[in-house]
Short mmCIF file of C-alpha atoms (C1' of nucleotides) in Angstrom, two decimals:
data_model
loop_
_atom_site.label_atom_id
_atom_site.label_comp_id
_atom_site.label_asym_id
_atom_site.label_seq_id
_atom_site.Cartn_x
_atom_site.Cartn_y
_atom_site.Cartn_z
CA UNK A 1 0.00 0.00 0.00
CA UNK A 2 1.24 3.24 -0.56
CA UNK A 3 1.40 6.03 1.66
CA UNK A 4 0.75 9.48 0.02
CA UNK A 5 1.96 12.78 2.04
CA UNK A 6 -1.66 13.31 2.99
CA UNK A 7 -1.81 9.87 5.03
CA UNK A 8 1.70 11.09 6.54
CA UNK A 9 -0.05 13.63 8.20
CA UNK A 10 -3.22 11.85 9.40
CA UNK A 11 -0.60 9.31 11.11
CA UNK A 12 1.69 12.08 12.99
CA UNK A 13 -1.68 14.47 14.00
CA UNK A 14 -3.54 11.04 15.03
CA UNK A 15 0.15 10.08 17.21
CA UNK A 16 0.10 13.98 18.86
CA UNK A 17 -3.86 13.66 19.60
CA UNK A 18 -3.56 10.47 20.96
CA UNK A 19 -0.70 11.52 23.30
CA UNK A 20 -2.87 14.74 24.49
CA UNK A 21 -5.94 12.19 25.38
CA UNK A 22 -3.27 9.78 27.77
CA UNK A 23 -3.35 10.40 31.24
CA UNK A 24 0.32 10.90 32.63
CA UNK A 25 1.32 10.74 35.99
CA UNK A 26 1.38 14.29 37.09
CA UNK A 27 -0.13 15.50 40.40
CA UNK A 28 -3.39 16.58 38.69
CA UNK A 29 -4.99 12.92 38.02
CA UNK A 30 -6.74 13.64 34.77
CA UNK A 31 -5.62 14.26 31.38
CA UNK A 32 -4.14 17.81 31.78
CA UNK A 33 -6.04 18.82 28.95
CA UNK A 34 -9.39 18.31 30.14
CA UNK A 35 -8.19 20.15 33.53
CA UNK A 36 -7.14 22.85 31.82
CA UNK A 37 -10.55 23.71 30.14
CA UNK A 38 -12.80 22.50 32.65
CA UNK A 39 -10.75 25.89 34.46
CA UNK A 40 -10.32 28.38 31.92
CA UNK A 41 -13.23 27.03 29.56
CA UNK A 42 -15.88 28.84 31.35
CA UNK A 43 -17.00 32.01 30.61
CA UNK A 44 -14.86 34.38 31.75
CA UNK A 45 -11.63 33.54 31.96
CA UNK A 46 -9.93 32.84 28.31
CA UNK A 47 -11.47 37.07 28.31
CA UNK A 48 -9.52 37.83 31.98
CA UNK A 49 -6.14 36.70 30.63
CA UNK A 50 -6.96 38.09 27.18
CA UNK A 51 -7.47 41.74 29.11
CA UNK A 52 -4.71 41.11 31.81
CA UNK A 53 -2.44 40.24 29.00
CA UNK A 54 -3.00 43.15 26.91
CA UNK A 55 -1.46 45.97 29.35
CA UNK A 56 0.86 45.16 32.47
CA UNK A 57 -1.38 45.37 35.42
CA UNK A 58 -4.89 46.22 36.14
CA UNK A 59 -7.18 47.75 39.05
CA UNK A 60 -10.44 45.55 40.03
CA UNK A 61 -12.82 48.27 38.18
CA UNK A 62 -10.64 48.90 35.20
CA UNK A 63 -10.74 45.55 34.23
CA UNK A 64 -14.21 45.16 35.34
CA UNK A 65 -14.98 47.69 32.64
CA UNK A 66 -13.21 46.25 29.97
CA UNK A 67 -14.91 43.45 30.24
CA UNK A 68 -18.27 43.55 28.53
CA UNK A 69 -20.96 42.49 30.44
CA UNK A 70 -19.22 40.42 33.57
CA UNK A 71 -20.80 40.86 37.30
CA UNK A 72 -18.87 41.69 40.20
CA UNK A 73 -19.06 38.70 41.51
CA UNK A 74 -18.39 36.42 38.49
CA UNK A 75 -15.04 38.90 38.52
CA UNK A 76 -14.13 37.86 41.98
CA UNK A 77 -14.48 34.02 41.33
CA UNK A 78 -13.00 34.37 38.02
CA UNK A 79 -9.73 36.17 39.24
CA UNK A 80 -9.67 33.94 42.23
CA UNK A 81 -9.53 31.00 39.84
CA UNK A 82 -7.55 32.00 37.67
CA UNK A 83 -4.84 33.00 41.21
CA UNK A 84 -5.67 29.67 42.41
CA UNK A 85 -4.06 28.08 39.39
CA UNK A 86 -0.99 30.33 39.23
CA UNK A 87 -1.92 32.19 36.16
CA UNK A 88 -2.63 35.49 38.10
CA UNK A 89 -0.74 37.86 40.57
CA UNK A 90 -3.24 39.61 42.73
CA UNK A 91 -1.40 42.42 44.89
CA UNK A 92 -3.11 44.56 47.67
CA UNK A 93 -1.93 48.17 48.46
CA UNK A 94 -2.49 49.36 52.32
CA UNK A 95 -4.56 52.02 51.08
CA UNK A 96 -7.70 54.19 51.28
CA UNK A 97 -9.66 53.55 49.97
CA UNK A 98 -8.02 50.18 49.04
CA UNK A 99 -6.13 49.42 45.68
CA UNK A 100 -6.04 45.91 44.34
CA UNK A 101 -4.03 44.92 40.91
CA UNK A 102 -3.98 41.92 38.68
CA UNK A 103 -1.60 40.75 36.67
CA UNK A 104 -0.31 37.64 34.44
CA UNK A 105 2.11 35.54 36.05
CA UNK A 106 4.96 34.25 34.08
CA UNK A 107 2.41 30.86 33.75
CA UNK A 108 -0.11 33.29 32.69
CA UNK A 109 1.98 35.09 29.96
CA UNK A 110 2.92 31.54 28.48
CA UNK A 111 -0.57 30.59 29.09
CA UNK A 112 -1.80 33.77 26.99
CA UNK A 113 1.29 32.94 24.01
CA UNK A 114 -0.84 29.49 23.39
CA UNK A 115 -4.40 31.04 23.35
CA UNK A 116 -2.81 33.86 20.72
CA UNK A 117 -1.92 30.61 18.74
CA UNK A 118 -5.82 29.68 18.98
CA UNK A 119 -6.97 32.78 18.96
CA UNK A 120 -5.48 33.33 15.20
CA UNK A 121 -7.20 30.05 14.14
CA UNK A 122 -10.16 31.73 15.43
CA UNK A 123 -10.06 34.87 13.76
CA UNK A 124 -8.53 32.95 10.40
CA UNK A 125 -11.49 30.34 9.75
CA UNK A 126 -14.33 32.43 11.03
CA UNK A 127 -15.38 32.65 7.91
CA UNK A 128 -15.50 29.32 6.74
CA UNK A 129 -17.44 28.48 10.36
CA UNK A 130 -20.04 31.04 8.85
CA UNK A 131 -20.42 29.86 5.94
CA UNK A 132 -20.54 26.53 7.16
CA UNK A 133 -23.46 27.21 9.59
CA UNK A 134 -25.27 28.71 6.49
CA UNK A 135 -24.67 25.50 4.50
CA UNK A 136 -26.31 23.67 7.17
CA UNK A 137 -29.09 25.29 8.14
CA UNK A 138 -30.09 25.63 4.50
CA UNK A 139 -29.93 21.94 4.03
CA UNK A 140 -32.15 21.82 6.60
CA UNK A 141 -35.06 23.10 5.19
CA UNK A 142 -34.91 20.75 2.50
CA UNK B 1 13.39 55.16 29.38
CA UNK B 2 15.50 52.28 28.41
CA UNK B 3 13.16 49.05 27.04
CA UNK B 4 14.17 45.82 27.99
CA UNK B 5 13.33 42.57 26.16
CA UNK B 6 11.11 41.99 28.52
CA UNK B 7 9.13 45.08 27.73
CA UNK B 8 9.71 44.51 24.45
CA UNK B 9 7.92 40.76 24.36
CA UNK B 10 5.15 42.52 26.60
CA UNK B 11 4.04 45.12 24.01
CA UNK B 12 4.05 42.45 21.59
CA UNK B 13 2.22 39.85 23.61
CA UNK B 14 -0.30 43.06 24.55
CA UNK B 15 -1.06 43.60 20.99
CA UNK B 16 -1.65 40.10 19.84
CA UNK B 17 -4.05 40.08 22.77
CA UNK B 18 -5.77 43.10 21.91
CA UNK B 19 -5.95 41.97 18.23
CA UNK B 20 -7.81 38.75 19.47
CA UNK B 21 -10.26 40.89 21.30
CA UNK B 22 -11.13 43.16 18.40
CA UNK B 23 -14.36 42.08 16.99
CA UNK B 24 -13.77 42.35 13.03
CA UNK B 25 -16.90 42.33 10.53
CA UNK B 26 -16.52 38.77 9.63
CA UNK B 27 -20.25 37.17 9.54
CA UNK B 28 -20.33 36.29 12.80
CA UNK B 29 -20.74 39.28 14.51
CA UNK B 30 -18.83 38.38 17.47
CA UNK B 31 -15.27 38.24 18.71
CA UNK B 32 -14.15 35.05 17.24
CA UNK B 33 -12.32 33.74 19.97
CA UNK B 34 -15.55 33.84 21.78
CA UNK B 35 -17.70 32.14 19.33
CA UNK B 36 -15.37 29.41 19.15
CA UNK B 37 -15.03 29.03 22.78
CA UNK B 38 -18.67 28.84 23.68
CA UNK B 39 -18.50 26.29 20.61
CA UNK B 40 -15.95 23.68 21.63
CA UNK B 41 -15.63 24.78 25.53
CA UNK B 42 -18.18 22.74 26.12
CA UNK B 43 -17.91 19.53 28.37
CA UNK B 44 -17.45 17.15 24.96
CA UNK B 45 -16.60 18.83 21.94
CA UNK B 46 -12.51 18.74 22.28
CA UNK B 47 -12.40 15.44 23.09
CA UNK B 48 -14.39 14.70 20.58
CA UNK B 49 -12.40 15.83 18.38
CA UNK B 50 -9.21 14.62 19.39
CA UNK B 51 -10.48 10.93 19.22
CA UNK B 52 -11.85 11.88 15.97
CA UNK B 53 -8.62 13.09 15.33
CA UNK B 54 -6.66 9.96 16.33
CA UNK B 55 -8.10 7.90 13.61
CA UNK B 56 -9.54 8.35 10.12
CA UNK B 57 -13.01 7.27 10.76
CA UNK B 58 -15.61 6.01 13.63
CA UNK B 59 -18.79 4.89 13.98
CA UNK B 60 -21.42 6.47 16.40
CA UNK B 61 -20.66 3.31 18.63
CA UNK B 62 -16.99 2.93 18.56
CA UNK B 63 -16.96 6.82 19.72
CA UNK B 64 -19.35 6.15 22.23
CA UNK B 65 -16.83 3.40 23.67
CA UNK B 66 -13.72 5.55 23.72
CA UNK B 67 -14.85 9.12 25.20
CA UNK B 68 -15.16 7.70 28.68
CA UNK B 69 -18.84 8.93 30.21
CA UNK B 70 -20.29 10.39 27.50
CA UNK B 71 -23.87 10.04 26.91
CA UNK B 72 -25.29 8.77 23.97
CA UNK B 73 -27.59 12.25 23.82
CA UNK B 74 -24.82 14.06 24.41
CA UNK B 75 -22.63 12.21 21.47
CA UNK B 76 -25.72 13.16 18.83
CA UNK B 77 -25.55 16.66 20.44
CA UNK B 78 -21.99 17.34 20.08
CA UNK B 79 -21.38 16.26 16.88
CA UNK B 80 -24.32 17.43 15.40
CA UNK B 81 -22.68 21.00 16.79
CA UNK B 82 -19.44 19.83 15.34
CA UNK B 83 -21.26 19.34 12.12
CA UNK B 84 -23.04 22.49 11.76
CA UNK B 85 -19.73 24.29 12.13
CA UNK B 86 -17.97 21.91 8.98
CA UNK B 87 -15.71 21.12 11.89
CA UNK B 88 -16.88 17.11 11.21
CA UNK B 89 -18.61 15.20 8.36
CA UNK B 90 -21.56 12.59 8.82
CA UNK B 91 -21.58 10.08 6.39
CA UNK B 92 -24.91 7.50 6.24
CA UNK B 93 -24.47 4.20 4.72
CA UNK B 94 -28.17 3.04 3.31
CA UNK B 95 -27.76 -0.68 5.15
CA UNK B 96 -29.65 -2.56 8.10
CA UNK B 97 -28.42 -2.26 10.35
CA UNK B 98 -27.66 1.28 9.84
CA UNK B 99 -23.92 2.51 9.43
CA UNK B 100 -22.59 6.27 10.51
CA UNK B 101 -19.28 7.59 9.86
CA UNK B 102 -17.51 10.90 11.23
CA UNK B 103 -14.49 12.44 10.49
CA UNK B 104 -12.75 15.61 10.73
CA UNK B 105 -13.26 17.86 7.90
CA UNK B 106 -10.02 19.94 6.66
CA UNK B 107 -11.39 22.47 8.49
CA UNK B 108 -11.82 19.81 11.74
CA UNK B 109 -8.10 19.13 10.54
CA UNK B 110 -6.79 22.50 10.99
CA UNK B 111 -8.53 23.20 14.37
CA UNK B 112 -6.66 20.02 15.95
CA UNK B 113 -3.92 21.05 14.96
CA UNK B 114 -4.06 24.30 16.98
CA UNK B 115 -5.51 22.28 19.87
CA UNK B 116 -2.67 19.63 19.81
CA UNK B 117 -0.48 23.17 20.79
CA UNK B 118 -2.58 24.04 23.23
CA UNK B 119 -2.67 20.61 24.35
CA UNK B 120 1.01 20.56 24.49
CA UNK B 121 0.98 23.51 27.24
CA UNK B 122 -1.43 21.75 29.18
CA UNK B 123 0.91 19.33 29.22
CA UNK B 124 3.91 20.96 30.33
CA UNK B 125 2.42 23.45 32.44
CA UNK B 126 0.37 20.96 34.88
CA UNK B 127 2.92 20.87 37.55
CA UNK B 128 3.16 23.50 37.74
CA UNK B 129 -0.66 24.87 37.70
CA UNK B 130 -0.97 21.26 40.60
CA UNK B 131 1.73 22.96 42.26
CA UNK B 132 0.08 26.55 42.65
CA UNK B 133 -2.92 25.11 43.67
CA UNK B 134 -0.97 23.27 46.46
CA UNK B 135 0.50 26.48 47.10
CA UNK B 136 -2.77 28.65 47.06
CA UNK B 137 -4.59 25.91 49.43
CA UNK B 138 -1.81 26.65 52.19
CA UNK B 139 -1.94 29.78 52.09
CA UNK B 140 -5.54 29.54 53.16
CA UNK B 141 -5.04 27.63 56.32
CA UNK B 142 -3.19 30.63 57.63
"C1'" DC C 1 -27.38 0.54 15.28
"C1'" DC C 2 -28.35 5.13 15.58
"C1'" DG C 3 -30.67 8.08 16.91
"C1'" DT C 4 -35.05 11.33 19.09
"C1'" DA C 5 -38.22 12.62 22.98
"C1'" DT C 6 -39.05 13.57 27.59
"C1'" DC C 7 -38.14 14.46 32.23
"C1'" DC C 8 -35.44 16.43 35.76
"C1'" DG C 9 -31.50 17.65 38.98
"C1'" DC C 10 -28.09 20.71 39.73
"C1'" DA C 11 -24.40 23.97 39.10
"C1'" DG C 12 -23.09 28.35 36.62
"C1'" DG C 13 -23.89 32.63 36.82
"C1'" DG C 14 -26.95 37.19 37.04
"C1'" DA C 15 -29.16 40.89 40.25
"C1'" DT C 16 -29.21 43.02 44.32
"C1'" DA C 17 -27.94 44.44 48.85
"C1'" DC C 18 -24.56 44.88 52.26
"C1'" DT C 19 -19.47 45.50 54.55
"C1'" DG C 20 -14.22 46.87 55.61
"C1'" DC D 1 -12.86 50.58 45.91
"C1'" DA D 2 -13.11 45.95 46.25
"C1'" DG D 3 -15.08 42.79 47.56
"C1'" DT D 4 -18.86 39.17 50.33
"C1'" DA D 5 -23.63 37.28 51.00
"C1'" DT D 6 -27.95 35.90 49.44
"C1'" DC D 7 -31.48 34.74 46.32
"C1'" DC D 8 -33.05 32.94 42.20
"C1'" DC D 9 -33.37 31.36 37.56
"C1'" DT D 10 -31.76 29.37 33.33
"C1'" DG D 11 -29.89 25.76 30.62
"C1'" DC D 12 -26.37 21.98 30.42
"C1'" DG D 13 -26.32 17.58 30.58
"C1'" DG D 14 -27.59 12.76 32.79
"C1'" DA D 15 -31.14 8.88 32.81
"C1'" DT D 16 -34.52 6.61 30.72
"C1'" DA D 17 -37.74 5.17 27.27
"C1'" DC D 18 -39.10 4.87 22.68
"C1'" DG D 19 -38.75 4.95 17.19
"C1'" DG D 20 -36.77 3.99 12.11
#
DNA sequence: CCGTATCCGCAGGGATACTG
DNA sequence: CAGTATCCCTGCGGATACGG
């Protein structure tokens, strides 16, 4: 049988998936993949490190406002996720009336580099996701 | 004011993140990134994909069997999603007992791809994410 | 074998009010 | 300013039963 380029590829992408779905022995207990989305696959974060990362530091409020439509609170459990996990700094200034600021941690920052990597597919195939959607839902009124 | 490297890969970093979060007239209507996310962040849809991705082809059945707790409702759901957004085909075979294929379209292709690098950070990064949570839950007690 | 239909529990997350 | 506390509601997703 001969293997064209095209089957080359299906066989190294199929190895790399398969790799990402094993479960290595690593302190978390579940493929690290799954982990990581179940954390920052909600609906907030993947935004919070988008903002954080897009200027050095941030107050509470500021990035409460740059962030379209959050509540306070889901900006409190967000953060504290997101601190929980290493991927933000918060620091607290002795002040009044108090100052709090967030920023990417090193994890964070490297964190951020891969969702830029997504974040081009994103913006890159939106299009053919569009047009894909239309496709669909016109073959479904036949 | 002198600009370090650092700086330097910070600005960068901050505009690739503010590009991401620029919503561009593409048919969609929304920030891409987004869209996608509330797409494929759900509880199935990556892994899905990346045992779609491991092989050519699979019946309804044989995916069933290998994305561990999945529901059969939740199977039709997700990859009828998948479908509608070209990111997997549905082939019907006309026999008794009937006979379903999926695969990844190009499309389905390309968006592994960019998860297999974001799968790779997950990778890396999960000691150290285990150890800030470690960290983080200490510095509760006190 | 490959779905769809129906029911239902529960967690994510919004709105509001209150504190240090 | 930067959070907690409380209430409540929606919708994701599991279980089960049924259909082509």
């Amino acid at each position: 049988m001969k293997i064209t380029i095209a089957d080359n590829q299906a066989v190294t992408l199929g190895a790399a998936a398969q790799k990402i779905l094993t479960v290595p022995e690593n302190g978390i207990g579940l493929c690290p993949v799954r982990d990581i989305l179940d954390r920052i696959g909600d609906k907030w974060s993947m935004l919070s490190i988008l903002h954080l990362g897009s200027v050095e530091s941030l107050r509470f409020n500021e990035l409460r406002k740059r962030i379209d439509g959050i509540s306070q609170r889901m900006l409190t459990v967000t953060l504290r996720s997101l601190e929980t996990d290493g991927l933000v700094a918060r620091k607290v200034y002795a002040e009044v009336p108090p100052r709090v600021e967030y920023r990417l941690t090193s994890l964070g920052v490297s964190l951020l580099e891969a969702m830029i990597e997504f974040g081009n597919w994103a913006n890159e195939h939106a299009p053919q996701i569009a047009q894909a959607r239309a496709a669909f839902a016109a073959k479904e009124q036949a």
